[in-house]
mmCIF file of C-alpha atoms in Angstrom:
data_model
loop_
_atom_site.group_PDB
_atom_site.id
_atom_site.type_symbol
_atom_site.label_atom_id
_atom_site.label_comp_id
_atom_site.label_asym_id
_atom_site.label_seq_id
_atom_site.Cartn_x
_atom_site.Cartn_y
_atom_site.Cartn_z
ATOM 1 C CA UNK A 1 -3.300 -37.120 -60.885
ATOM 2 C CA UNK A 2 -5.826 -39.228 -62.734
ATOM 3 C CA UNK A 3 -4.988 -42.388 -64.669
ATOM 4 C CA UNK A 4 -6.042 -41.958 -68.300
ATOM 5 C CA UNK A 5 -6.609 -45.711 -68.540
ATOM 6 C CA UNK A 6 -9.335 -45.493 -65.905
ATOM 7 C CA UNK A 7 -10.948 -42.641 -67.819
ATOM 8 C CA UNK A 8 -10.906 -44.782 -70.984
ATOM 9 C CA UNK A 9 -12.591 -47.619 -69.116
ATOM 10 C CA UNK A 10 -15.382 -45.499 -67.614
ATOM 11 C CA UNK A 11 -15.665 -42.016 -69.109
ATOM 12 C CA UNK A 12 -19.241 -41.571 -67.901
ATOM 13 C CA UNK A 13 -18.244 -42.454 -64.359
ATOM 14 C CA UNK A 14 -15.342 -39.999 -64.524
ATOM 15 C CA UNK A 15 -17.604 -37.180 -65.683
ATOM 16 C CA UNK A 16 -20.174 -38.021 -63.009
ATOM 17 C CA UNK A 17 -17.458 -37.848 -60.343
ATOM 18 C CA UNK A 18 -16.320 -34.416 -61.566
ATOM 19 C CA UNK A 19 -19.917 -33.209 -61.690
ATOM 20 C CA UNK A 20 -20.054 -33.643 -57.902
ATOM 21 C CA UNK A 21 -17.427 -30.880 -57.712
ATOM 22 C CA UNK A 22 -19.347 -28.703 -60.168
ATOM 23 C CA UNK A 23 -16.986 -29.436 -63.072
ATOM 24 C CA UNK A 24 -18.377 -29.857 -66.585
ATOM 25 C CA UNK A 25 -17.665 -33.143 -68.439
ATOM 26 C CA UNK A 26 -14.039 -33.469 -69.517
ATOM 27 C CA UNK A 27 -13.700 -37.088 -70.623
ATOM 28 C CA UNK A 28 -14.356 -36.446 -74.328
ATOM 29 C CA UNK A 29 -11.614 -33.846 -74.772
ATOM 30 C CA UNK A 30 -9.185 -35.849 -72.637
ATOM 31 C CA UNK A 31 -9.815 -39.021 -74.615
ATOM 32 C CA UNK A 32 -9.504 -37.171 -77.938
ATOM 33 C CA UNK A 33 -6.126 -35.841 -76.817
ATOM 34 C CA UNK A 34 -5.137 -39.304 -75.639
ATOM 35 C CA UNK A 35 -6.178 -40.811 -78.983
ATOM 36 C CA UNK A 36 -4.081 -38.267 -80.880
ATOM 37 C CA UNK A 37 -1.126 -39.038 -78.603
ATOM 38 C CA UNK A 38 -1.484 -42.778 -79.081
ATOM 39 C CA UNK A 39 -1.858 -42.346 -82.861
ATOM 40 C CA UNK A 40 1.368 -40.331 -82.972
ATOM 41 C CA UNK A 41 3.154 -43.039 -80.986
ATOM 42 C CA UNK A 42 1.752 -45.765 -83.259
ATOM 43 C CA UNK A 43 2.794 -43.813 -86.369
ATOM 44 C CA UNK A 44 6.286 -43.325 -84.912
ATOM 45 C CA UNK A 45 6.594 -47.055 -84.213
ATOM 46 C CA UNK A 46 5.349 -47.924 -87.707
ATOM 47 C CA UNK A 47 7.886 -45.598 -89.300
ATOM 48 C CA UNK A 48 10.635 -46.994 -87.101
ATOM 49 C CA UNK A 49 9.744 -50.538 -88.221
ATOM 50 C CA UNK A 50 9.938 -49.427 -91.864
ATOM 51 C CA UNK A 51 13.265 -47.695 -91.248
ATOM 52 C CA UNK A 52 14.699 -50.805 -89.560
ATOM 53 C CA UNK A 53 13.653 -52.908 -92.557
ATOM 54 C CA UNK A 54 15.143 -50.306 -94.899
ATOM 55 C CA UNK A 55 18.406 -50.301 -92.958
ATOM 56 C CA UNK A 56 18.591 -54.059 -93.500
ATOM 57 C CA UNK A 57 18.096 -53.586 -97.253
ATOM 58 C CA UNK A 58 20.779 -50.884 -97.357
ATOM 59 C CA UNK A 59 23.181 -53.243 -95.618
ATOM 60 C CA UNK A 60 22.417 -56.010 -98.079
ATOM 61 C CA UNK A 61 22.861 -53.636 -101.063
ATOM 62 C CA UNK A 62 26.231 -52.466 -99.833
ATOM 63 C CA UNK A 63 27.425 -55.982 -99.195
ATOM 64 C CA UNK A 64 26.370 -56.844 -102.769
ATOM 65 C CA UNK A 65 28.102 -53.719 -104.084
ATOM 66 C CA UNK A 66 24.771 -52.408 -105.389
ATOM 67 C CA UNK A 67 23.676 -48.769 -105.585
ATOM 68 C CA UNK A 68 22.022 -47.880 -102.259
ATOM 69 C CA UNK A 69 21.635 -44.115 -102.787
ATOM 70 C CA UNK A 70 17.858 -44.219 -103.270
ATOM 71 C CA UNK A 71 17.431 -46.399 -100.222
ATOM 72 C CA UNK A 72 19.585 -44.068 -98.131
ATOM 73 C CA UNK A 73 17.556 -41.065 -99.299
ATOM 74 C CA UNK A 74 14.387 -42.856 -98.234
ATOM 75 C CA UNK A 75 16.038 -43.705 -94.888
ATOM 76 C CA UNK A 76 16.922 -40.050 -94.303
ATOM 77 C CA UNK A 77 13.339 -39.045 -95.102
ATOM 78 C CA UNK A 78 12.014 -41.629 -92.646
ATOM 79 C CA UNK A 79 14.384 -40.398 -89.955
ATOM 80 C CA UNK A 80 13.042 -36.841 -90.306
ATOM 81 C CA UNK A 81 9.460 -38.090 -90.190
ATOM 82 C CA UNK A 82 10.178 -40.254 -87.137
ATOM 83 C CA UNK A 83 11.683 -37.288 -85.312
ATOM 84 C CA UNK A 84 8.630 -35.191 -86.197
ATOM 85 C CA UNK A 85 6.253 -37.879 -84.885
ATOM 86 C CA UNK A 86 8.375 -38.267 -81.751
ATOM 87 C CA UNK A 87 8.154 -34.521 -81.123
ATOM 88 C CA UNK A 88 4.401 -34.564 -81.794
ATOM 89 C CA UNK A 89 3.871 -37.470 -79.379
ATOM 90 C CA UNK A 90 5.897 -35.657 -76.713
ATOM 91 C CA UNK A 91 3.887 -32.464 -77.277
ATOM 92 C CA UNK A 92 0.568 -34.287 -76.985
ATOM 93 C CA UNK A 93 1.772 -36.228 -73.944
ATOM 94 C CA UNK A 94 2.726 -32.949 -72.232
ATOM 95 C CA UNK A 95 -0.657 -31.462 -73.108
ATOM 96 C CA UNK A 96 -2.457 -34.488 -71.682
ATOM 97 C CA UNK A 97 -0.409 -34.487 -68.485
ATOM 98 C CA UNK A 98 -0.988 -30.767 -68.072
ATOM 99 C CA UNK A 99 -4.726 -31.215 -68.520
ATOM 100 C CA UNK A 100 -4.866 -34.118 -66.056
ATOM 101 C CA UNK A 101 -2.739 -32.213 -63.531
ATOM 102 C CA UNK A 102 -5.364 -29.484 -63.255
ATOM 103 C CA UNK A 103 -8.260 -31.827 -62.451
ATOM 104 C CA UNK A 104 -9.070 -32.382 -58.749
ATOM 105 C CA UNK A 105 -9.321 -35.764 -57.105
ATOM 106 C CA UNK A 106 -12.449 -37.876 -57.293
ATOM 107 C CA UNK A 107 -14.529 -37.662 -54.131
ATOM 108 C CA UNK A 108 -15.338 -40.633 -51.956
ATOM 109 C CA UNK A 109 -18.986 -41.705 -52.050
ATOM 110 C CA UNK A 110 -19.416 -40.711 -48.391
ATOM 111 C CA UNK A 111 -18.703 -37.030 -49.140
ATOM 112 C CA UNK A 112 -22.013 -35.121 -48.989
ATOM 113 C CA UNK A 113 -23.255 -32.947 -51.845
ATOM 114 C CA UNK A 114 -23.040 -29.185 -51.483
ATOM 115 C CA UNK A 115 -21.483 -26.093 -52.987
ATOM 116 C CA UNK A 116 -19.768 -24.522 -49.973
ATOM 117 C CA UNK A 117 -19.089 -24.793 -46.239
ATOM 118 C CA UNK A 118 -22.762 -24.303 -45.388
ATOM 119 C CA UNK A 119 -23.371 -27.889 -46.576
ATOM 120 C CA UNK A 120 -20.640 -29.436 -44.389
ATOM 121 C CA UNK A 121 -21.964 -32.094 -42.013
ATOM 122 C CA UNK A 122 -21.475 -32.137 -38.258
ATOM 123 C CA UNK A 123 -19.998 -35.488 -37.204
ATOM 124 C CA UNK A 124 -19.404 -34.863 -33.493
ATOM 125 C CA UNK A 125 -19.147 -32.219 -30.800
ATOM 126 C CA UNK A 126 -16.689 -32.383 -27.921
ATOM 127 C CA UNK A 127 -16.720 -30.168 -24.851
ATOM 128 C CA UNK A 128 -19.044 -27.371 -23.862
ATOM 129 C CA UNK A 129 -18.094 -23.729 -24.442
ATOM 130 C CA UNK A 130 -17.135 -22.031 -21.195
ATOM 131 C CA UNK A 131 -19.634 -19.717 -19.523
ATOM 132 C CA UNK A 132 -17.857 -16.440 -18.831
ATOM 133 C CA UNK A 133 -18.895 -14.020 -16.121
ATOM 134 C CA UNK A 134 -17.695 -11.226 -18.369
ATOM 135 C CA UNK A 135 -17.576 -10.434 -22.079
ATOM 136 C CA UNK A 136 -14.686 -12.495 -23.550
ATOM 137 C CA UNK A 137 -12.220 -10.594 -25.698
ATOM 138 C CA UNK A 138 -10.668 -11.664 -29.009
ATOM 139 C CA UNK A 139 -7.060 -12.770 -28.892
ATOM 140 C CA UNK A 140 -5.631 -9.647 -30.497
ATOM 141 C CA UNK A 141 -7.125 -7.409 -27.818
ATOM 142 C CA UNK A 142 -5.841 -9.722 -25.090
ATOM 143 C CA UNK A 143 -2.362 -9.994 -26.595
ATOM 144 C CA UNK A 144 -1.932 -6.281 -27.209
ATOM 145 C CA UNK A 145 -3.186 -5.392 -23.731
ATOM 146 C CA UNK A 146 -0.636 -7.783 -22.240
ATOM 147 C CA UNK A 147 2.102 -6.162 -24.307
ATOM 148 C CA UNK A 148 3.034 -9.605 -25.662
ATOM 149 C CA UNK A 149 1.487 -9.511 -29.160
ATOM 150 C CA UNK A 150 2.742 -6.764 -31.461
ATOM 151 C CA UNK A 151 1.245 -6.356 -34.924
ATOM 152 C CA UNK A 152 2.706 -2.886 -35.499
ATOM 153 C CA UNK A 153 6.284 -4.104 -34.969
ATOM 154 C CA UNK A 154 5.687 -6.989 -37.366
ATOM 155 C CA UNK A 155 4.229 -4.656 -40.007
ATOM 156 C CA UNK A 156 7.257 -2.391 -39.697
ATOM 157 C CA UNK A 157 9.666 -5.133 -40.669
ATOM 158 C CA UNK A 158 7.515 -7.446 -42.821
ATOM 159 C CA UNK A 159 4.179 -5.851 -43.697
ATOM 160 C CA UNK A 160 0.642 -7.024 -43.025
ATOM 161 C CA UNK A 161 -0.316 -10.528 -41.822
ATOM 162 C CA UNK A 162 2.702 -11.033 -39.575
ATOM 163 C CA UNK A 163 2.934 -11.009 -35.779
ATOM 164 C CA UNK A 164 5.646 -10.500 -33.167
ATOM 165 C CA UNK A 165 5.126 -12.513 -29.981
ATOM 166 C CA UNK A 166 7.004 -11.757 -26.782
ATOM 167 C CA UNK A 167 7.525 -13.211 -23.354
ATOM 168 C CA UNK A 168 4.829 -15.547 -22.114
ATOM 169 C CA UNK A 169 2.981 -15.753 -25.427
ATOM 170 C CA UNK A 170 6.165 -16.589 -27.354
ATOM 171 C CA UNK A 171 6.874 -19.310 -24.838
ATOM 172 C CA UNK A 172 3.273 -20.531 -25.013
ATOM 173 C CA UNK A 173 3.550 -20.920 -28.778
ATOM 174 C CA UNK A 174 6.759 -22.922 -28.343
ATOM 175 C CA UNK A 175 5.148 -25.017 -25.606
ATOM 176 C CA UNK A 176 2.195 -25.885 -27.820
ATOM 177 C CA UNK A 177 4.449 -27.143 -30.609
ATOM 178 C CA UNK A 178 6.566 -29.240 -28.252
ATOM 179 C CA UNK A 179 3.485 -30.660 -26.525
ATOM 180 C CA UNK A 180 1.980 -31.747 -29.854
ATOM 181 C CA UNK A 181 5.215 -33.350 -31.059
ATOM 182 C CA UNK A 182 5.619 -35.283 -27.811
ATOM 183 C CA UNK A 183 2.006 -36.462 -27.957
ATOM 184 C CA UNK A 184 2.143 -37.629 -31.580
ATOM 185 C CA UNK A 185 5.531 -39.328 -31.288
ATOM 186 C CA UNK A 186 5.007 -40.773 -27.809
ATOM 187 C CA UNK A 187 1.386 -41.949 -28.069
ATOM 188 C CA UNK A 188 0.382 -41.984 -31.734
ATOM 189 C CA UNK A 189 3.407 -43.614 -33.352
ATOM 190 C CA UNK A 190 4.521 -40.787 -35.642
ATOM 191 C CA UNK A 191 8.247 -40.396 -36.307
ATOM 192 C CA UNK A 192 9.529 -36.866 -35.713
ATOM 193 C CA UNK A 193 11.158 -35.581 -38.887
ATOM 194 C CA UNK A 194 13.092 -32.381 -39.626
ATOM 195 C CA UNK A 195 12.504 -31.352 -43.232
ATOM 196 C CA UNK A 196 13.518 -28.580 -45.673
ATOM 197 C CA UNK A 197 11.353 -25.468 -45.706
ATOM 198 C CA UNK A 198 12.410 -24.778 -49.305
ATOM 199 C CA UNK A 199 11.544 -27.381 -51.941
ATOM 200 C CA UNK A 200 11.750 -27.760 -55.716
ATOM 201 C CA UNK A 201 8.910 -27.469 -58.202
ATOM 202 C CA UNK A 202 8.524 -31.247 -58.497
ATOM 203 C CA UNK A 203 7.763 -31.526 -54.785
ATOM 204 C CA UNK A 204 5.097 -28.826 -55.023
ATOM 205 C CA UNK A 205 3.589 -30.576 -58.043
ATOM 206 C CA UNK A 206 3.648 -33.948 -56.302
ATOM 207 C CA UNK A 207 1.306 -32.923 -53.495
ATOM 208 C CA UNK A 208 -0.932 -30.820 -55.740
ATOM 209 C CA UNK A 209 0.119 -27.287 -54.779
ATOM 210 C CA UNK A 210 1.263 -26.673 -58.354
ATOM 211 C CA UNK A 211 -0.087 -25.636 -60.717
ATOM 212 C CA UNK A 212 -3.451 -25.070 -58.978
ATOM 213 C CA UNK A 213 -2.339 -22.831 -56.102
ATOM 214 C CA UNK A 214 0.575 -20.935 -57.610
ATOM 215 C CA UNK A 215 -0.851 -17.561 -56.515
ATOM 216 C CA UNK A 216 -0.865 -18.655 -52.858
ATOM 217 C CA UNK A 217 2.812 -19.656 -52.815
ATOM 218 C CA UNK A 218 6.111 -17.874 -52.252
ATOM 219 C CA UNK A 219 9.000 -18.647 -54.617
ATOM 220 C CA UNK A 220 12.652 -17.611 -54.415
ATOM 221 C CA UNK A 221 14.778 -16.193 -57.207
ATOM 222 C CA UNK A 222 16.454 -19.576 -57.714
ATOM 223 C CA UNK A 223 13.072 -21.319 -58.186
ATOM 224 C CA UNK A 224 12.741 -22.889 -54.783
ATOM 225 C CA UNK A 225 9.343 -22.765 -53.116
ATOM 226 C CA UNK A 226 8.607 -22.017 -49.446
ATOM 227 C CA UNK A 227 6.415 -24.791 -48.094
ATOM 228 C CA UNK A 228 2.796 -23.859 -47.306
ATOM 229 C CA UNK A 229 2.677 -26.952 -45.098
ATOM 230 C CA UNK A 230 5.129 -29.661 -44.066
ATOM 231 C CA UNK A 231 2.857 -32.069 -45.938
ATOM 232 C CA UNK A 232 4.862 -31.131 -49.046
ATOM 233 C CA UNK A 233 8.228 -32.149 -47.621
ATOM 234 C CA UNK A 234 7.016 -35.171 -45.649
ATOM 235 C CA UNK A 235 4.906 -36.750 -48.402
ATOM 236 C CA UNK A 236 7.582 -36.241 -51.043
ATOM 237 C CA UNK A 237 10.027 -38.317 -49.016
ATOM 238 C CA UNK A 238 8.338 -41.253 -50.768
ATOM 239 C CA UNK A 239 8.535 -39.688 -54.254
ATOM 240 C CA UNK A 240 10.007 -42.036 -56.850
ATOM 241 C CA UNK A 241 10.420 -44.836 -54.312
ATOM 242 C CA UNK A 242 9.093 -48.390 -54.169
ATOM 243 C CA UNK A 243 8.523 -49.119 -50.480
ATOM 244 C CA UNK A 244 8.340 -52.664 -49.134
ATOM 245 C CA UNK A 245 4.808 -53.379 -47.944
ATOM 246 C CA UNK A 246 6.159 -54.393 -44.533
ATOM 247 C CA UNK A 247 7.161 -50.745 -43.876
ATOM 248 C CA UNK A 248 3.589 -49.504 -44.231
ATOM 249 C CA UNK A 249 1.874 -47.619 -42.785
ATOM 250 C CA UNK A 250 4.632 -45.027 -42.555
ATOM 251 C CA UNK A 251 3.727 -42.230 -40.116
ATOM 252 C CA UNK A 252 5.687 -38.967 -40.052
ATOM 253 C CA UNK A 253 5.319 -35.684 -38.176
ATOM 254 C CA UNK A 254 7.118 -32.348 -38.315
ATOM 255 C CA UNK A 255 6.886 -28.975 -36.582
ATOM 256 C CA UNK A 256 7.702 -26.267 -39.118
ATOM 257 C CA UNK A 257 7.028 -22.712 -40.107
ATOM 258 C CA UNK A 258 4.631 -22.535 -43.059
ATOM 259 C CA UNK A 259 4.287 -19.768 -45.638
ATOM 260 C CA UNK A 260 1.199 -18.744 -47.586
ATOM 261 C CA UNK A 261 0.540 -15.684 -49.716
ATOM 262 C CA UNK A 262 -3.194 -15.790 -48.845
ATOM 263 C CA UNK A 263 -3.942 -14.338 -52.281
ATOM 264 C CA UNK A 264 -7.602 -15.280 -52.041
ATOM 265 C CA UNK A 265 -8.098 -13.942 -48.520
ATOM 266 C CA UNK A 266 -8.257 -10.212 -49.187
ATOM 267 C CA UNK A 267 -10.355 -8.566 -46.499
ATOM 268 C CA UNK A 268 -10.766 -11.765 -44.461
ATOM 269 C CA UNK A 269 -9.464 -12.022 -40.872
ATOM 270 C CA UNK A 270 -7.302 -8.942 -41.303
ATOM 271 C CA UNK A 271 -7.049 -8.414 -37.553
ATOM 272 C CA UNK A 272 -5.105 -10.793 -35.398
ATOM 273 C CA UNK A 273 -3.292 -14.053 -36.050
ATOM 274 C CA UNK A 274 -5.952 -16.177 -37.729
ATOM 275 C CA UNK A 275 -4.686 -15.787 -41.287
ATOM 276 C CA UNK A 276 -0.950 -15.117 -41.528
ATOM 277 C CA UNK A 277 1.701 -15.265 -44.249
ATOM 278 C CA UNK A 278 3.951 -17.149 -41.783
ATOM 279 C CA UNK A 279 2.674 -19.537 -39.128
ATOM 280 C CA UNK A 280 3.746 -22.661 -37.270
ATOM 281 C CA UNK A 281 2.068 -26.030 -37.632
ATOM 282 C CA UNK A 282 2.547 -29.617 -36.568
ATOM 283 C CA UNK A 283 1.830 -31.779 -39.601
ATOM 284 C CA UNK A 284 0.880 -35.452 -39.685
ATOM 285 C CA UNK A 285 1.499 -37.553 -42.812
ATOM 286 C CA UNK A 286 0.718 -41.229 -43.340
ATOM 287 C CA UNK A 287 1.783 -43.346 -46.299
ATOM 288 C CA UNK A 288 -0.195 -46.577 -46.491
ATOM 289 C CA UNK A 289 -1.193 -49.513 -48.619
ATOM 290 C CA UNK A 290 -4.580 -48.904 -50.291
ATOM 291 C CA UNK A 291 -6.522 -51.209 -47.985
ATOM 292 C CA UNK A 292 -5.213 -49.348 -44.915
ATOM 293 C CA UNK A 293 -6.025 -45.772 -45.816
ATOM 294 C CA UNK A 294 -9.603 -45.331 -44.605
ATOM 295 C CA UNK A 295 -8.838 -46.790 -41.196
ATOM 296 C CA UNK A 296 -5.745 -44.565 -41.117
ATOM 297 C CA UNK A 297 -7.873 -41.517 -41.922
ATOM 298 C CA UNK A 298 -9.987 -42.094 -38.833
ATOM 299 C CA UNK A 299 -6.878 -42.769 -36.749
ATOM 300 C CA UNK A 300 -5.164 -39.577 -37.898
ATOM 301 C CA UNK A 301 -8.235 -37.481 -37.172
ATOM 302 C CA UNK A 302 -8.444 -38.941 -33.662
ATOM 303 C CA UNK A 303 -4.774 -38.059 -33.109
ATOM 304 C CA UNK A 304 -5.532 -34.423 -33.934
ATOM 305 C CA UNK A 305 -8.655 -34.460 -31.768
ATOM 306 C CA UNK A 306 -6.628 -35.732 -28.836
ATOM 307 C CA UNK A 307 -4.534 -32.536 -28.917
ATOM 308 C CA UNK A 308 -7.635 -30.407 -28.447
ATOM 309 C CA UNK A 309 -9.057 -32.696 -25.767
ATOM 310 C CA UNK A 310 -5.835 -32.633 -23.733
ATOM 311 C CA UNK A 311 -5.891 -28.831 -23.951
ATOM 312 C CA UNK A 312 -9.528 -28.727 -22.868
ATOM 313 C CA UNK A 313 -10.627 -26.857 -25.991
ATOM 314 C CA UNK A 314 -14.209 -27.440 -27.195
ATOM 315 C CA UNK A 315 -14.313 -28.501 -30.833
ATOM 316 C CA UNK A 316 -16.444 -30.127 -33.476
ATOM 317 C CA UNK A 317 -15.611 -32.521 -36.304
ATOM 318 C CA UNK A 318 -17.063 -31.587 -39.685
ATOM 319 C CA UNK A 319 -17.237 -33.755 -42.805
ATOM 320 C CA UNK A 320 -16.595 -31.423 -45.724
ATOM 321 C CA UNK A 321 -19.081 -31.382 -48.581
ATOM 322 C CA UNK A 322 -18.138 -31.758 -52.249
ATOM 323 C CA UNK A 323 -17.811 -28.037 -52.888
ATOM 324 C CA UNK A 324 -15.581 -27.446 -49.845
ATOM 325 C CA UNK A 325 -13.243 -30.436 -50.225
ATOM 326 C CA UNK A 326 -9.720 -29.535 -51.298
ATOM 327 C CA UNK A 327 -8.143 -30.184 -54.692
ATOM 328 C CA UNK A 328 -6.129 -33.300 -53.773
ATOM 329 C CA UNK A 329 -8.495 -34.794 -51.202
ATOM 330 C CA UNK A 330 -10.971 -37.604 -51.696
ATOM 331 C CA UNK A 331 -12.447 -36.935 -48.243
ATOM 332 C CA UNK A 332 -11.670 -34.422 -45.513
ATOM 333 C CA UNK A 333 -12.598 -33.920 -41.891
ATOM 334 C CA UNK A 334 -12.160 -30.424 -40.496
ATOM 335 C CA UNK A 335 -11.737 -29.900 -36.772
ATOM 336 C CA UNK A 336 -13.142 -26.555 -35.688
ATOM 337 C CA UNK A 337 -12.226 -25.148 -32.290
ATOM 338 C CA UNK A 338 -14.459 -22.837 -30.271
ATOM 339 C CA UNK A 339 -13.211 -19.241 -30.209
ATOM 340 C CA UNK A 340 -15.199 -17.361 -27.524
ATOM 341 C CA UNK A 341 -13.687 -14.001 -28.468
ATOM 342 C CA UNK A 342 -15.292 -14.405 -31.886
ATOM 343 C CA UNK A 343 -18.323 -16.368 -30.754
ATOM 344 C CA UNK A 344 -17.773 -19.016 -33.408
ATOM 345 C CA UNK A 345 -15.993 -22.242 -34.306
ATOM 346 C CA UNK A 346 -12.932 -21.855 -36.550
ATOM 347 C CA UNK A 347 -10.937 -24.482 -38.408
ATOM 348 C CA UNK A 348 -7.790 -25.628 -36.635
ATOM 349 C CA UNK A 349 -7.086 -28.903 -38.463
ATOM 350 C CA UNK A 350 -7.927 -30.602 -41.757
ATOM 351 C CA UNK A 351 -7.330 -34.332 -42.099
ATOM 352 C CA UNK A 352 -7.537 -35.686 -45.649
ATOM 353 C CA UNK A 353 -7.199 -38.979 -47.481
ATOM 354 C CA UNK A 354 -5.943 -38.366 -51.037
ATOM 355 C CA UNK A 355 -5.950 -42.077 -51.953
ATOM 356 C CA UNK A 356 -3.448 -42.582 -54.840
ATOM 357 C CA UNK A 357 -3.935 -39.066 -56.289
ATOM 358 C CA UNK A 358 -0.681 -37.614 -54.923
ATOM 359 C CA UNK A 359 1.179 -40.906 -55.306
ATOM 360 C CA UNK A 360 0.593 -40.909 -59.064
ATOM 361 C CA UNK A 361 1.890 -37.353 -59.329
ATOM 362 C CA UNK A 362 5.095 -38.229 -57.467
ATOM 363 C CA UNK A 363 5.364 -41.892 -58.552
ATOM 364 C CA UNK A 364 5.334 -43.210 -54.974
ATOM 365 C CA UNK A 365 4.743 -46.950 -54.876
ATOM 366 C CA UNK A 366 4.964 -50.043 -52.691
ATOM 367 C CA UNK A 367 5.474 -53.715 -53.408
ATOM 368 C CA UNK A 368 4.205 -56.921 -51.893
ATOM 369 C CA UNK A 369 6.570 -59.890 -52.247
ATOM 370 C CA UNK A 370 6.476 -61.349 -55.757
ATOM 371 C CA UNK A 371 3.946 -58.781 -56.989
ATOM 372 C CA UNK A 372 4.162 -55.757 -59.246
ATOM 373 C CA UNK A 373 4.526 -52.343 -57.584
ATOM 374 C CA UNK A 374 1.320 -50.398 -56.947
ATOM 375 C CA UNK A 375 0.687 -46.821 -55.842
ATOM 376 C CA UNK A 376 0.580 -46.054 -52.141
ATOM 377 C CA UNK A 377 -2.164 -43.976 -50.566
ATOM 378 C CA UNK A 378 -1.182 -40.724 -48.843
ATOM 379 C CA UNK A 379 -2.909 -38.882 -46.024
ATOM 380 C CA UNK A 380 -2.185 -35.586 -44.340
ATOM 381 C CA UNK A 381 -3.535 -33.609 -41.422
ATOM 382 C CA UNK A 382 -2.743 -30.744 -39.098
ATOM 383 C CA UNK A 383 -1.905 -32.020 -35.695
ATOM 384 C CA UNK A 384 -2.649 -29.087 -35.144
ATOM 385 C CA UNK A 385 -2.035 -25.509 -36.359
ATOM 386 C CA UNK A 386 0.051 -24.021 -33.535
ATOM 387 C CA UNK A 387 -0.897 -20.387 -34.129
ATOM 388 C CA UNK A 388 -4.600 -21.143 -34.057
ATOM 389 C CA UNK A 389 -4.131 -23.312 -30.985
ATOM 390 C CA UNK A 390 -2.429 -20.333 -29.327
ATOM 391 C CA UNK A 391 -5.427 -18.145 -30.186
ATOM 392 C CA UNK A 392 -7.849 -20.780 -28.872
ATOM 393 C CA UNK A 393 -5.963 -21.136 -25.582
ATOM 394 C CA UNK A 394 -5.828 -17.357 -25.134
ATOM 395 C CA UNK A 395 -9.539 -16.895 -25.751
ATOM 396 C CA UNK A 396 -10.790 -19.952 -23.839
ATOM 397 C CA UNK A 397 -8.455 -19.492 -20.851
ATOM 398 C CA UNK A 398 -8.689 -15.718 -20.480
ATOM 399 C CA UNK A 399 -9.452 -14.144 -17.124
ATOM 400 C CA UNK A 400 -11.436 -10.986 -16.460
ATOM 401 C CA UNK A 401 -8.228 -9.096 -15.576
ATOM 402 C CA UNK A 402 -6.800 -9.909 -19.037
ATOM 403 C CA UNK A 403 -4.373 -12.598 -17.887
ATOM 404 C CA UNK A 404 -4.271 -16.058 -19.515
ATOM 405 C CA UNK A 405 -4.410 -19.281 -17.505
ATOM 406 C CA UNK A 406 -2.017 -21.948 -18.770
ATOM 407 C CA UNK A 407 -3.712 -25.322 -19.461
ATOM 408 C CA UNK A 408 -2.399 -28.073 -17.218
ATOM 409 C CA UNK A 409 -1.086 -30.080 -20.185
ATOM 410 C CA UNK A 410 1.225 -27.200 -21.109
ATOM 411 C CA UNK A 411 2.582 -26.296 -17.673
ATOM 412 C CA UNK A 412 5.511 -28.746 -17.832
ATOM 413 C CA UNK A 413 6.564 -26.966 -21.046
ATOM 414 C CA UNK A 414 6.176 -23.551 -19.409
ATOM 415 C CA UNK A 415 8.454 -24.176 -16.436
ATOM 416 C CA UNK A 416 5.423 -24.674 -14.207
ATOM 417 C CA UNK A 417 3.952 -21.247 -15.050
ATOM 418 C CA UNK A 418 0.227 -21.192 -14.358
ATOM 419 C CA UNK A 419 -0.738 -17.743 -15.614
ATOM 420 C CA UNK A 420 0.503 -15.353 -18.272
ATOM 421 C CA UNK A 421 0.340 -11.728 -17.180
ATOM 422 C CA UNK A 422 1.314 -8.355 -18.619
ATOM 423 C CA UNK A 423 4.946 -7.783 -19.507
#
């Protein structure tokens, strides 16, 4: 959420920042709405001052046994007008908040220009893609041949974009999640947190899912929303709070199912597990003081990279351009893992610094001793997407006979199993 006071102070700068995202200037209409709102508030206060003075005169008239009927009529008229101005101010305030809520975050100066993912910048490469002595298969062919990945069974009970995993692959998915949690809590200082998978509308608004992404969300009949990422639950733990500065940075992690309607993904990745309505992810969230957030962004991204390095999965770090950076983010790094069955790198983690954008929406603040509260900065990242990690392990560790070698880092979580074979 943007602060209207900052827009008042530098409307040209605000419009220039939005132009980097391809958004036409908005400051004039926002400031006109703000001026109308402030005028309604000023008029309400002026009328209230007049009514207070009138009430004093009515009291004096009654004490002097004078006729106060005309004064009381005027007081009643003022009351009606005050209520009308109060309603008008509330209406304009709601309109302004609604308009501000739909505007994406300002981008950091380091974010490169560009309209789409083709303008993203390569920051680093890690690991060399494996040279196969055979033609590597995509994960869905491997999984179905093993009898451990069943899309037809999932479609029968849930429809498209769901998967049933069995045996060794089900255990591998569980192992990946446990491995990531142990790594992030044991080495990276994140506190494991179990959170609700169903949240209220305010929580979805706070992290920026609503109203922008309403078509990509699932909602229940009692108006609870299934989380598209544990970022929603974890970040909102600070909503409405004033945290002592000594507690920051606050680092939280959770392993949860996530739910996305994928409304904008028609025809994309229809085969396999890449784009599902339900998937598992380890999420990383940091809540920091403003001066800590950029260092924390680099730290969080390194934590996610460490997962891929321990698994021996080649990846690259990409700095997203202006046109590819998400709604709430000021800057985002994507980690893309090599998928030999597809012959391409695919996103497996996004690590974003939202600065105070989410904090303003959820009123999350911190306080230094003897100072006024200020908004925290919030960061989020996948640490990493478990389903996509499963795909990457299957494709990178496949053998010519269709079996899957288990990475050494995961063997303790697999009961020492070294190879996944047909059921």
